[in-house]
Coordinates of C-alpha atoms in Angstrom, one line a residue:
Chain Y
X1 CA 56.7 -127.7 87.1
X2 CA 54.6 -126.7 84.5
X3 CA 55.3 -129.8 82.4
X4 CA 54.0 -131.6 85.7
X5 CA 51.0 -130.0 86.1
X6 CA 50.3 -130.6 82.6
X7 CA 50.5 -134.4 82.9
X8 CA 48.6 -134.4 85.9
X9 CA 46.3 -132.5 84.1
X10 CA 46.2 -135.4 81.2
X11 CA 46.7 -138.4 83.4
X12 CA 43.5 -137.1 85.9
X13 CA 41.8 -135.3 83.5
X14 CA 41.3 -137.7 80.7
X15 CA 39.9 -140.5 82.9
X16 CA 37.8 -138.0 84.6
X17 CA 36.1 -136.8 81.2
X18 CA 35.7 -140.5 80.3
X19 CA 33.8 -141.1 83.4
X20 CA 31.6 -137.8 83.3
X21 CA 30.9 -138.5 79.5
X22 CA 30.0 -142.6 79.7
X23 CA 28.9 -142.5 83.4
X24 CA 27.6 -139.5 85.1
X25 CA 26.1 -137.9 82.0
X26 CA 23.8 -141.3 81.1
X27 CA 22.8 -141.2 84.7
X28 CA 22.0 -137.6 84.2
X29 CA 20.2 -138.3 81.3
X30 CA 18.0 -141.0 83.0
X31 CA 16.9 -139.0 85.8
X32 CA 15.6 -136.3 83.4
X33 CA 13.7 -139.1 81.3
X34 CA 12.4 -139.9 84.9
X35 CA 10.4 -136.4 84.9
X36 CA 8.8 -137.0 81.4
X37 CA 6.3 -139.5 80.5
X38 CA 5.5 -142.4 78.1
X39 CA 1.9 -142.3 75.9
X40 CA 1.8 -145.0 73.3
X41 CA 5.4 -145.6 72.7
X42 CA 6.0 -141.7 72.6
X43 CA 8.4 -139.4 74.8
X44 CA 6.3 -136.6 76.3
X45 CA 8.8 -133.7 77.2
X46 CA 6.8 -132.1 79.9
X47 CA 8.1 -132.1 83.3
X48 CA 6.3 -133.8 86.3
X49 CA 6.7 -135.9 88.9
X50 CA 3.8 -138.6 87.8
X51 CA 6.0 -141.4 87.5
X52 CA 7.3 -140.8 90.8
X53 CA 3.4 -140.9 92.0
X54 CA 2.7 -144.0 90.0
X55 CA 6.0 -145.8 91.9
X56 CA 4.4 -144.6 95.2
X57 CA 0.8 -145.5 94.8
X58 CA 0.7 -148.3 92.7
X59 CA 0.9 -151.2 95.1
X60 CA 2.9 -153.6 92.8
X61 CA 5.9 -151.6 92.5
X62 CA 6.0 -151.0 96.1
X63 CA 5.7 -154.9 96.5
X64 CA 8.5 -155.6 94.2
X65 CA 11.0 -152.9 95.8
X66 CA 10.2 -154.1 99.4
X67 CA 10.6 -157.9 98.4
X68 CA 13.6 -157.1 96.7
X69 CA 15.3 -155.1 99.5
X70 CA 14.2 -158.3 101.8
X71 CA 15.8 -160.5 99.4
X72 CA 19.0 -158.5 98.8
X73 CA 19.1 -157.8 102.6
X74 CA 18.9 -161.6 103.4
X75 CA 21.3 -162.3 100.4
X76 CA 23.9 -160.4 101.6
X77 CA 23.7 -161.3 105.2
X78 CA 23.8 -165.0 104.3
X79 CA 26.8 -164.4 102.2
X80 CA 28.6 -162.3 104.8
X81 CA 27.7 -165.4 107.2
X82 CA 29.5 -168.0 104.5
X83 CA 32.3 -165.9 103.8
X84 CA 34.3 -165.4 106.7
X85 CA 34.8 -168.8 108.2
X86 CA 36.0 -169.3 104.4
X87 CA 38.2 -166.6 104.0
X88 CA 39.1 -167.4 107.8
X89 CA 39.9 -171.2 106.6
X90 CA 41.9 -170.3 103.7
X91 CA 43.8 -167.5 105.5
X92 CA 44.7 -170.1 108.1
X93 CA 45.3 -172.9 106.8
X94 CA 45.6 -171.9 103.3
X95 CA 49.2 -172.7 103.3
X96 CA 51.0 -172.3 99.8
X97 CA 47.9 -173.1 98.4
X98 CA 46.2 -169.7 99.3
X99 CA 46.7 -168.4 95.9
X100 CA 45.1 -171.4 94.4
X101 CA 41.8 -171.5 96.5
X102 CA 41.2 -167.9 96.2
X103 CA 41.9 -168.1 92.1
X104 CA 39.2 -171.1 92.0
X105 CA 36.9 -168.4 93.8
X106 CA 37.5 -166.4 90.3
X107 CA 36.4 -169.4 88.1
X108 CA 32.8 -169.2 89.0
X109 CA 32.4 -165.4 89.1
X110 CA 34.2 -164.7 85.5
X111 CA 31.6 -167.3 84.1
X112 CA 28.9 -164.3 83.2
X113 CA 26.0 -164.5 84.8
X114 CA 23.7 -166.1 81.8
X115 CA 26.1 -169.0 81.6
X116 CA 25.7 -169.3 85.7
X117 CA 21.6 -169.2 85.6
X118 CA 22.2 -172.0 83.3
X119 CA 24.4 -173.8 85.7
X120 CA 22.1 -172.8 88.6
X121 CA 19.4 -174.6 86.4
X122 CA 21.5 -177.5 86.7
X123 CA 21.6 -177.3 90.7
X124 CA 18.2 -176.3 91.2
X125 CA 15.6 -176.8 88.3
X126 CA 13.2 -179.8 88.4
X127 CA 15.7 -181.8 86.2
X128 CA 18.5 -180.1 88.3
X129 CA 21.0 -182.3 90.2
X130 CA 19.1 -182.5 93.7
X131 CA 15.6 -183.1 92.6
X132 CA 17.0 -185.7 90.5
X133 CA 19.0 -187.5 92.8
X134 CA 15.7 -187.3 95.1
X135 CA 13.7 -189.0 92.1
X136 CA 16.2 -191.7 91.5
X137 CA 16.2 -192.4 95.3
X138 CA 12.3 -192.5 95.2
X139 CA 11.6 -189.6 97.0
X140 CA 9.6 -186.9 96.2
X141 CA 11.5 -183.7 94.5
X142 CA 11.6 -180.6 96.6
X143 CA 9.1 -178.3 95.8
X144 CA 10.2 -175.2 97.7
X145 CA 13.4 -175.5 95.5
X146 CA 11.7 -175.1 91.8
X147 CA 10.7 -171.7 91.0
X148 CA 10.4 -169.9 94.1
X149 CA 11.4 -167.5 96.4
X150 CA 14.2 -170.3 97.8
X151 CA 15.5 -170.9 94.8
X152 CA 15.8 -166.8 93.9
X153 CA 18.0 -166.5 97.4
X154 CA 20.2 -169.8 96.6
X155 CA 20.6 -168.0 93.3
X156 CA 22.1 -165.3 94.3
X157 CA 24.2 -166.3 97.2
X158 CA 25.8 -168.7 94.7
X159 CA 26.1 -165.3 92.1
X160 CA 27.5 -163.4 94.5
X161 CA 29.3 -165.6 97.3
X162 CA 32.8 -165.4 95.4
X163 CA 32.9 -161.7 95.3
X164 CA 31.7 -161.5 99.3
X165 CA 34.7 -164.2 100.0
X166 CA 37.3 -162.6 97.7
X167 CA 36.9 -159.2 99.3
X168 CA 36.7 -160.4 103.3
X169 CA 39.9 -162.2 102.6
X170 CA 41.5 -159.5 101.0
X171 CA 40.2 -157.5 104.0
X172 CA 42.1 -160.1 106.2
X173 CA 45.4 -160.5 104.3
X174 CA 45.8 -156.5 104.9
X175 CA 45.0 -156.6 108.0
X176 CA 48.1 -156.8 110.2
X177 CA 48.6 -160.2 112.3
X178 CA 50.5 -158.8 115.1
X179 CA 47.7 -157.0 116.6
X180 CA 46.4 -160.4 116.7
X181 CA 49.3 -161.8 118.3
X182 CA 49.5 -158.7 120.8
X183 CA 46.3 -159.3 122.2
X184 CA 47.1 -162.9 122.6
X185 CA 50.3 -162.3 124.4
X186 CA 48.8 -159.7 126.6
X187 CA 45.8 -162.3 127.9
X188 CA 43.1 -162.2 125.2
X189 CA 41.7 -165.7 125.0
X190 CA 41.2 -166.2 121.2
X191 CA 37.7 -165.9 121.0
X192 CA 38.3 -162.4 122.6
X193 CA 41.1 -161.9 120.1
X194 CA 38.9 -162.4 117.3
X195 CA 35.6 -160.1 118.7
X196 CA 38.0 -157.6 120.0
X197 CA 40.8 -157.3 117.0
X198 CA 40.0 -159.4 114.3
X199 CA 36.2 -158.4 113.6
X200 CA 36.4 -154.7 114.2
X201 CA 39.9 -154.4 112.3
X202 CA 37.8 -156.0 109.3
X203 CA 34.5 -154.5 110.1
X204 CA 34.9 -152.0 106.9
X205 CA 36.0 -154.8 104.3
X206 CA 33.0 -156.8 105.5
X207 CA 30.6 -153.9 104.7
X208 CA 32.4 -153.5 101.3
X209 CA 31.5 -157.2 100.7
X210 CA 28.0 -156.8 101.9
X211 CA 27.1 -153.6 99.9
X212 CA 28.8 -155.6 96.9
X213 CA 26.3 -158.5 97.1
X214 CA 23.3 -156.0 98.1
X215 CA 23.1 -153.7 95.1
X216 CA 23.6 -156.7 92.2
X217 CA 20.9 -158.4 94.1
X218 CA 18.6 -155.2 94.4
X219 CA 18.9 -155.2 90.8
X220 CA 18.9 -158.4 89.4
X221 CA 17.1 -159.1 86.3
X222 CA 18.2 -162.5 85.7
X223 CA 18.0 -164.7 88.6
X224 CA 14.1 -164.2 89.4
X225 CA 13.3 -164.5 85.7
X226 CA 14.5 -167.9 85.7
X227 CA 14.5 -169.5 88.8
X228 CA 11.8 -167.6 91.0
X229 CA 8.4 -168.1 90.5
X230 CA 5.2 -166.5 90.0
X231 CA 5.2 -164.6 93.0
X232 CA 9.0 -163.7 92.6
X233 CA 9.0 -160.7 90.6
X234 CA 11.7 -158.6 92.0
X235 CA 12.6 -154.5 91.5
X236 CA 15.2 -155.1 88.7
X237 CA 13.3 -157.8 86.5
X238 CA 9.9 -154.8 86.9
X239 CA 12.3 -152.7 85.6
X240 CA 13.7 -154.1 82.7
X241 CA 10.6 -155.0 81.6
X242 CA 9.9 -151.0 81.1
X243 CA 12.4 -150.9 78.6
X244 CA 11.5 -154.2 77.1
X245 CA 8.1 -155.5 76.8
X246 CA 5.9 -152.8 77.6
X247 CA 8.0 -149.8 76.3
X248 CA 7.5 -147.3 78.9
X249 CA 10.9 -145.9 79.2
X250 CA 10.0 -142.8 81.5
X251 CA 8.4 -145.4 83.7
X252 CA 11.5 -147.2 84.0
X253 CA 13.5 -144.3 84.4
X254 CA 12.2 -143.6 87.4
X255 CA 12.6 -146.6 88.5
X256 CA 15.8 -146.6 87.7
X257 CA 16.5 -143.4 89.6
X258 CA 14.8 -145.1 93.0
X259 CA 17.1 -148.1 92.3
X260 CA 19.8 -145.7 92.2
X261 CA 18.8 -143.6 95.1
X262 CA 18.3 -147.2 97.5
X263 CA 22.1 -148.2 96.3
X264 CA 23.3 -145.0 97.0
X265 CA 21.6 -144.6 100.4
X266 CA 23.0 -148.4 101.6
X267 CA 26.4 -147.4 100.2
X268 CA 26.2 -144.2 102.6
X269 CA 25.2 -146.1 105.6
X270 CA 27.6 -148.6 105.1
X271 CA 30.5 -146.0 104.7
X272 CA 29.3 -144.2 107.7
X273 CA 31.4 -146.3 110.3
X274 CA 34.8 -144.6 111.3
X275 CA 37.4 -145.9 108.9
X276 CA 40.2 -144.6 111.3
X277 CA 38.6 -146.8 114.2
X278 CA 38.3 -149.5 111.8
X279 CA 42.0 -149.4 111.4
X280 CA 41.1 -150.0 107.4
X281 CA 44.6 -150.1 106.0
X282 CA 43.5 -148.2 102.8
X283 CA 44.8 -149.5 99.8
X284 CA 47.2 -151.5 101.3
X285 CA 50.3 -150.4 103.2
X286 CA 53.9 -151.1 101.8
Chain T
X1 CA 56.7 -145.1 102.5
X2 CA 58.2 -148.2 104.5
X3 CA 56.0 -148.3 107.8
X4 CA 56.8 -150.1 110.6
X5 CA 55.0 -153.1 109.2
X6 CA 58.0 -154.4 107.4
X7 CA 60.6 -153.2 109.4
X8 CA 59.8 -154.9 112.8
X9 CA 60.1 -158.3 112.4
X10 CA 57.5 -160.6 112.5
X11 CA 56.4 -161.7 116.2
X12 CA 55.2 -165.3 116.5
X13 CA 52.2 -165.9 119.0
X14 CA 54.6 -167.1 121.4
X15 CA 53.1 -166.9 124.3
X16 CA 49.2 -165.6 125.7
X17 CA 46.7 -168.6 125.9
X18 CA 46.0 -171.2 123.4
X19 CA 43.0 -173.3 122.8
X20 CA 43.2 -177.0 124.7
X21 CA 43.8 -179.5 122.0
X22 CA 40.4 -180.6 121.3
X23 CA 38.9 -177.3 120.8
X24 CA 41.5 -176.5 118.2
X25 CA 40.9 -179.7 116.3
X26 CA 37.2 -178.3 116.2
X27 CA 37.8 -175.5 115.2
X28 CA 40.1 -176.3 112.2
X29 CA 37.6 -178.9 111.6
X30 CA 34.2 -176.5 111.4
X31 CA 36.4 -174.0 109.2
X32 CA 37.5 -176.5 107.1
X33 CA 34.1 -178.5 106.2
X34 CA 32.4 -174.8 105.8
X35 CA 35.1 -174.4 103.4
X36 CA 35.1 -177.3 101.7
X37 CA 30.8 -177.4 101.5
X38 CA 31.1 -173.8 99.6
X39 CA 33.3 -174.8 97.0
X40 CA 31.3 -178.1 96.5
X41 CA 28.6 -175.6 95.8
X42 CA 30.0 -173.4 93.6
X43 CA 31.4 -176.2 91.6
X44 CA 28.8 -178.9 91.7
X45 CA 26.5 -177.2 88.9
X46 CA 29.5 -176.5 86.8
X47 CA 30.7 -179.9 86.7
X48 CA 27.1 -181.1 86.2
X49 CA 26.4 -179.4 83.1
X50 CA 29.8 -180.0 82.2
X51 CA 29.1 -183.8 82.4
X52 CA 25.7 -183.4 81.2
X53 CA 27.1 -181.2 78.0
X54 CA 29.3 -184.3 76.9
X55 CA 26.8 -187.4 77.4
X56 CA 23.6 -188.8 76.0
X57 CA 21.8 -188.9 79.2
X58 CA 21.9 -185.1 79.6
X59 CA 20.0 -184.3 82.6
X60 CA 21.2 -187.4 84.9
X61 CA 24.7 -187.8 83.8
X62 CA 25.8 -190.7 86.1
X63 CA 27.4 -192.6 84.9
X64 CA 27.8 -190.6 81.7
X65 CA 27.4 -192.5 78.4
X66 CA 29.7 -189.9 76.6
X67 CA 28.3 -188.2 73.4
X68 CA 29.3 -185.1 72.0
X69 CA 26.5 -184.3 70.2
X70 CA 25.7 -180.9 72.2
X71 CA 29.2 -179.8 71.1
X72 CA 28.4 -180.7 67.2
X73 CA 25.4 -178.9 67.3
X74 CA 27.1 -175.8 68.7
X75 CA 29.5 -176.0 66.1
X76 CA 26.9 -176.5 63.5
X77 CA 25.5 -173.1 64.3
X78 CA 26.3 -170.3 62.3
X79 CA 24.4 -167.9 65.2
X80 CA 26.8 -168.7 67.9
X81 CA 30.1 -168.4 65.5
X82 CA 29.1 -165.0 65.0
X83 CA 27.9 -164.2 68.3
X84 CA 31.4 -165.3 69.4
X85 CA 33.3 -163.2 66.9
X86 CA 31.3 -160.3 68.4
X87 CA 31.8 -161.3 71.9
X88 CA 35.3 -161.2 71.5
X89 CA 35.6 -158.1 69.7
X90 CA 33.4 -156.4 72.6
X91 CA 35.5 -157.9 75.4
X92 CA 39.1 -156.8 73.7
X93 CA 37.1 -153.1 72.4
X94 CA 36.3 -152.5 76.2
X95 CA 39.5 -154.4 77.7
X96 CA 41.7 -152.0 76.3
X97 CA 39.7 -148.8 76.8
X98 CA 39.3 -150.2 80.2
X99 CA 43.1 -150.6 81.0
X100 CA 44.2 -147.4 79.3
X101 CA 41.9 -145.4 81.2
X102 CA 42.4 -147.0 84.7
X103 CA 46.2 -147.1 84.5
X104 CA 46.1 -143.4 83.5
X105 CA 43.5 -142.9 86.4
X106 CA 45.7 -144.7 89.1
X107 CA 49.1 -143.1 88.1
X108 CA 47.1 -139.7 88.2
X109 CA 45.6 -140.2 91.3
X110 CA 48.9 -141.6 93.0
X111 CA 51.8 -138.9 91.5
X112 CA 49.6 -135.7 90.4
X113 CA 46.4 -135.9 92.9
X114 CA 47.8 -134.6 96.1
X115 CA 45.4 -133.6 98.7
X116 CA 42.3 -134.1 96.0
X117 CA 43.3 -138.1 95.9
X118 CA 40.1 -139.0 98.2
X119 CA 37.9 -137.0 95.5
X120 CA 39.1 -138.5 92.3
X121 CA 39.6 -142.0 94.1
X122 CA 35.4 -141.7 95.0
X123 CA 34.6 -140.6 91.5
X124 CA 36.6 -143.4 90.1
X125 CA 35.3 -146.6 92.0
X126 CA 31.7 -145.1 91.8
X127 CA 30.9 -147.5 89.0
X128 CA 31.4 -150.4 91.5
X129 CA 28.4 -149.2 93.7
X130 CA 26.2 -148.6 90.7
X131 CA 24.3 -151.7 89.4
X132 CA 25.2 -153.0 85.9
X133 CA 21.7 -152.5 84.7
X134 CA 21.5 -149.0 85.5
X135 CA 24.4 -148.5 83.7
X136 CA 23.0 -150.6 80.9
X137 CA 19.5 -148.2 80.7
X138 CA 21.3 -144.9 81.3
X139 CA 23.6 -145.7 78.3
X140 CA 20.9 -146.2 76.2
X141 CA 18.7 -143.2 77.2
X142 CA 21.4 -141.2 76.4
X143 CA 22.5 -143.0 73.5
X144 CA 19.2 -143.7 72.1
X145 CA 17.0 -141.2 73.2
X146 CA 18.9 -137.9 73.4
X147 CA 21.6 -137.9 71.1
X148 CA 19.5 -140.3 68.6
X149 CA 22.2 -143.1 67.9
X150 CA 21.6 -146.7 67.1
X151 CA 22.7 -149.6 69.4
X152 CA 26.0 -151.2 68.2
X153 CA 29.1 -153.0 69.6
X154 CA 30.8 -149.3 70.0
X155 CA 28.3 -148.3 72.6
X156 CA 28.3 -151.7 74.2
X157 CA 32.2 -151.4 74.4
X158 CA 32.2 -148.0 76.0
X159 CA 29.4 -148.7 78.6
X160 CA 31.0 -152.3 79.4
X161 CA 34.2 -150.7 80.1
X162 CA 32.9 -148.0 82.5
X163 CA 31.7 -150.8 84.8
X164 CA 35.1 -152.9 84.5
X165 CA 37.1 -149.5 85.0
X166 CA 36.6 -149.8 88.8
X167 CA 37.5 -153.1 89.1
X168 CA 40.9 -152.6 87.0
X169 CA 41.5 -149.9 89.0
X170 CA 41.9 -151.5 92.4
X171 CA 43.8 -154.3 90.2
X172 CA 45.9 -151.3 89.1
X173 CA 46.4 -150.0 92.7
X174 CA 47.8 -153.1 94.3
X175 CA 50.0 -152.8 91.4
X176 CA 51.2 -149.3 91.3
X177 CA 50.9 -148.5 94.7
X178 CA 54.4 -150.2 95.8
X179 CA 56.1 -149.1 92.4
X180 CA 59.3 -147.1 92.9
X181 CA 58.7 -143.8 90.7
X182 CA 62.2 -142.9 91.6
X183 CA 63.2 -145.4 89.1
X184 CA 61.4 -143.2 86.4
X185 CA 62.6 -139.8 87.6
X186 CA 66.3 -142.0 87.6
X187 CA 65.8 -142.7 83.8
X188 CA 64.8 -138.8 82.9
X189 CA 67.8 -137.7 85.0
X190 CA 70.2 -139.7 82.8
X191 CA 67.8 -138.1 79.5
X192 CA 65.0 -140.6 78.7
X193 CA 62.0 -138.8 77.0
X194 CA 59.0 -139.1 79.2
X195 CA 57.9 -141.6 76.6
X196 CA 61.1 -143.5 76.4
X197 CA 60.8 -143.7 80.5
X198 CA 57.1 -145.1 79.9
X199 CA 58.0 -148.1 77.3
X200 CA 61.8 -149.0 79.0
X201 CA 61.1 -148.5 82.8
X202 CA 57.6 -148.2 83.8
X203 CA 56.0 -150.9 81.2
X204 CA 58.4 -154.0 81.7
X205 CA 57.6 -153.5 85.8
X206 CA 54.1 -153.1 85.5
X207 CA 53.0 -155.4 83.2
X208 CA 51.6 -158.1 85.2
X209 CA 49.1 -155.5 86.6
X210 CA 47.9 -154.6 83.1
X211 CA 47.5 -158.3 82.2
X212 CA 45.6 -158.7 85.5
X213 CA 43.6 -155.9 84.7
X214 CA 43.2 -156.5 81.1
X215 CA 42.1 -160.4 81.5
X216 CA 39.3 -159.5 84.1
X217 CA 37.8 -156.2 81.8
X218 CA 38.1 -158.6 78.8
X219 CA 36.3 -161.7 80.7
X220 CA 33.8 -159.3 82.5
X221 CA 32.6 -157.7 79.5
X222 CA 33.0 -160.9 76.7
X223 CA 30.4 -162.4 79.3
X224 CA 28.2 -159.4 79.7
X225 CA 24.2 -159.0 79.1
X226 CA 23.0 -156.5 82.0
X227 CA 24.8 -153.6 80.6
X228 CA 25.3 -155.0 76.9
X229 CA 21.3 -156.4 76.2
X230 CA 20.1 -152.4 76.1
X231 CA 23.0 -151.6 74.1
X232 CA 23.9 -153.8 71.3
X233 CA 21.0 -153.0 69.2
X234 CA 20.4 -156.2 67.1
X235 CA 24.3 -157.6 67.2
X236 CA 24.6 -160.9 68.7
X237 CA 26.8 -161.9 71.4
X238 CA 27.5 -164.9 73.1
X239 CA 25.4 -164.2 76.1
X240 CA 22.4 -162.5 74.4
X241 CA 22.0 -165.4 72.2
X242 CA 22.4 -167.7 75.0
X243 CA 19.9 -165.8 77.0
X244 CA 17.6 -165.8 73.8
X245 CA 17.9 -169.4 74.0
X246 CA 17.4 -170.0 77.6
X247 CA 13.9 -168.0 77.0
X248 CA 12.8 -171.6 75.4
X249 CA 13.9 -174.1 77.9
X250 CA 17.6 -175.2 78.7
X251 CA 19.4 -177.3 75.7
X252 CA 22.3 -179.3 75.7
X253 CA 24.0 -176.4 73.6
X254 CA 23.7 -174.5 76.3
X255 CA 25.7 -176.8 78.5
X256 CA 28.1 -177.3 76.1
X257 CA 28.6 -173.9 75.8
X258 CA 28.5 -172.9 79.3
X259 CA 31.4 -175.9 79.8
X260 CA 33.8 -174.1 77.0
X261 CA 33.3 -170.9 78.4
X262 CA 34.2 -172.4 81.8
X263 CA 37.4 -174.3 80.5
X264 CA 38.8 -171.2 79.0
X265 CA 38.4 -169.2 82.0
X266 CA 39.8 -172.1 84.3
X267 CA 42.7 -172.7 81.7
X268 CA 43.4 -168.9 82.1
X269 CA 43.2 -169.0 85.8
X270 CA 45.6 -172.1 85.9
X271 CA 48.0 -170.2 83.4
X272 CA 47.9 -167.2 86.1
X273 CA 48.1 -169.4 88.9
X274 CA 51.3 -171.5 87.2
X275 CA 52.9 -168.2 86.6
X276 CA 52.5 -166.8 90.0
X277 CA 53.4 -169.9 91.7
X278 CA 56.7 -170.3 89.8
X279 CA 57.1 -166.6 90.5
X280 CA 57.4 -165.6 86.7
X281 CA 54.5 -162.9 87.7
X282 CA 52.8 -161.7 90.2
X283 CA 49.5 -160.0 89.0
X284 CA 49.6 -157.7 92.1
X285 CA 49.6 -160.2 94.2
X286 CA 52.0 -159.9 97.2
X287 CA 52.5 -163.6 98.8
X288 CA 55.0 -161.9 101.2
X289 CA 52.0 -160.4 102.8
X290 CA 50.7 -163.9 103.5
X291 CA 50.6 -164.7 107.3
X292 CA 48.2 -161.7 108.6
X293 CA 45.6 -163.9 110.8
X294 CA 47.3 -166.2 113.8

């Protein structure tokens, strides 16, 4: 008995300490720093809410945050709208190639953001495949695809589509097909069966997919920098500049705290769904 | 453990109203068209830069005039070689730490957490819901400002492994959830020490999950910039060098670099696919649960 308790302490304790030390403690120290201020690249250790006041009163930061929230919301909605038919099609028609289709999504996902932004330049840039083809054909290049918010949005969809398809696909493959069959046997039309059985059963998975798109979109630094236009500065980009060019770490930390709060709020909102009613099957049933 | 789902044989959708044939065709066609377009969208840029990297007409390689100058430039550049070494070290260190921690965590949750399992799971998947850039800057604030440590490969490894931890945990969860712990108890009853049990019973059974988690963590850390950038100090890694070069415009070498990484990832996943299709390993994937949408 004591031996089991000791093992439990080790197996749960070591990862907990690891996460507290390298994940929670850094976040707490960022929160502490957000209350201090930076003057001439020196940190003044006096507690005040000045940074948050700056973030509230300076219109630029509000614009960046609002623009990022709108961008992240629309990108997540787009990703979900595209992912559902794709995940559903893989599930229905994938047959014995299901595995290949789902692994094929991992290649773009695992290649890293920098290299994928390079690939996106090949798609959207002034010399990218779309505009180069148009120029070859004698047409004018599409201006809205070059260094604009539309280009940023397309880029973000490109970056986070694989993960949202994968999450919805996993949710679909974990939900119980016999329930749909049962609905059909009892006379539901396919459309009814979808909206009254399949959709609510997979709502939780859909929400997870949306959150996993929303959070990185909110904080993206690379995409707006390389694809966005002059009025395309997003919050994450402004945040990283505080730690880079401008050196105002304390303000950057405050921006980080706000970003953290917004992501947690979004997650909490998504998770307010009643899990039992959505029939989420947890980590998978055996 | 076994609920009704595995006990009751699968009932095919025999009865019920079915769609008339033209509408089924329409639905099939629409779904397949969207799917095909998505795969084209995802792969077109990759193929485009792949062709561009291997031809003289980099910007519009249709048809390509084959030339491998970009690759020659890439290999001649010593900075990229150093960066590659650092990236591999970063990936390996982070992956070893991640796999160890996530395996312990998942075994802990499944075997020892009891009624506190929910709290531990909440803590363990939390990194999934915190943006990468926040992991990066908060670690920088702690180590750089409060502890006064300079950034190096080691601090980048730690921060990356925190981010990968949640992904690895999910992979280990799918592997371990179906693990039969009575096997371990049987081994113990017959006199095996806990260490022997682990090496001779548990490890041979869960290695595909471990390998899957290791590969994912390695690749994620290898390619990461948003976390590593703040913690690396002056150590170059492939993404940071590529980022630096990208600021001065896209060059053919970058296309070549991206293509090489893409091909490596593709080869790794193709290997996993062959292993799974042949039934050598499952990597936590459960093909018998395939038919879920009818």
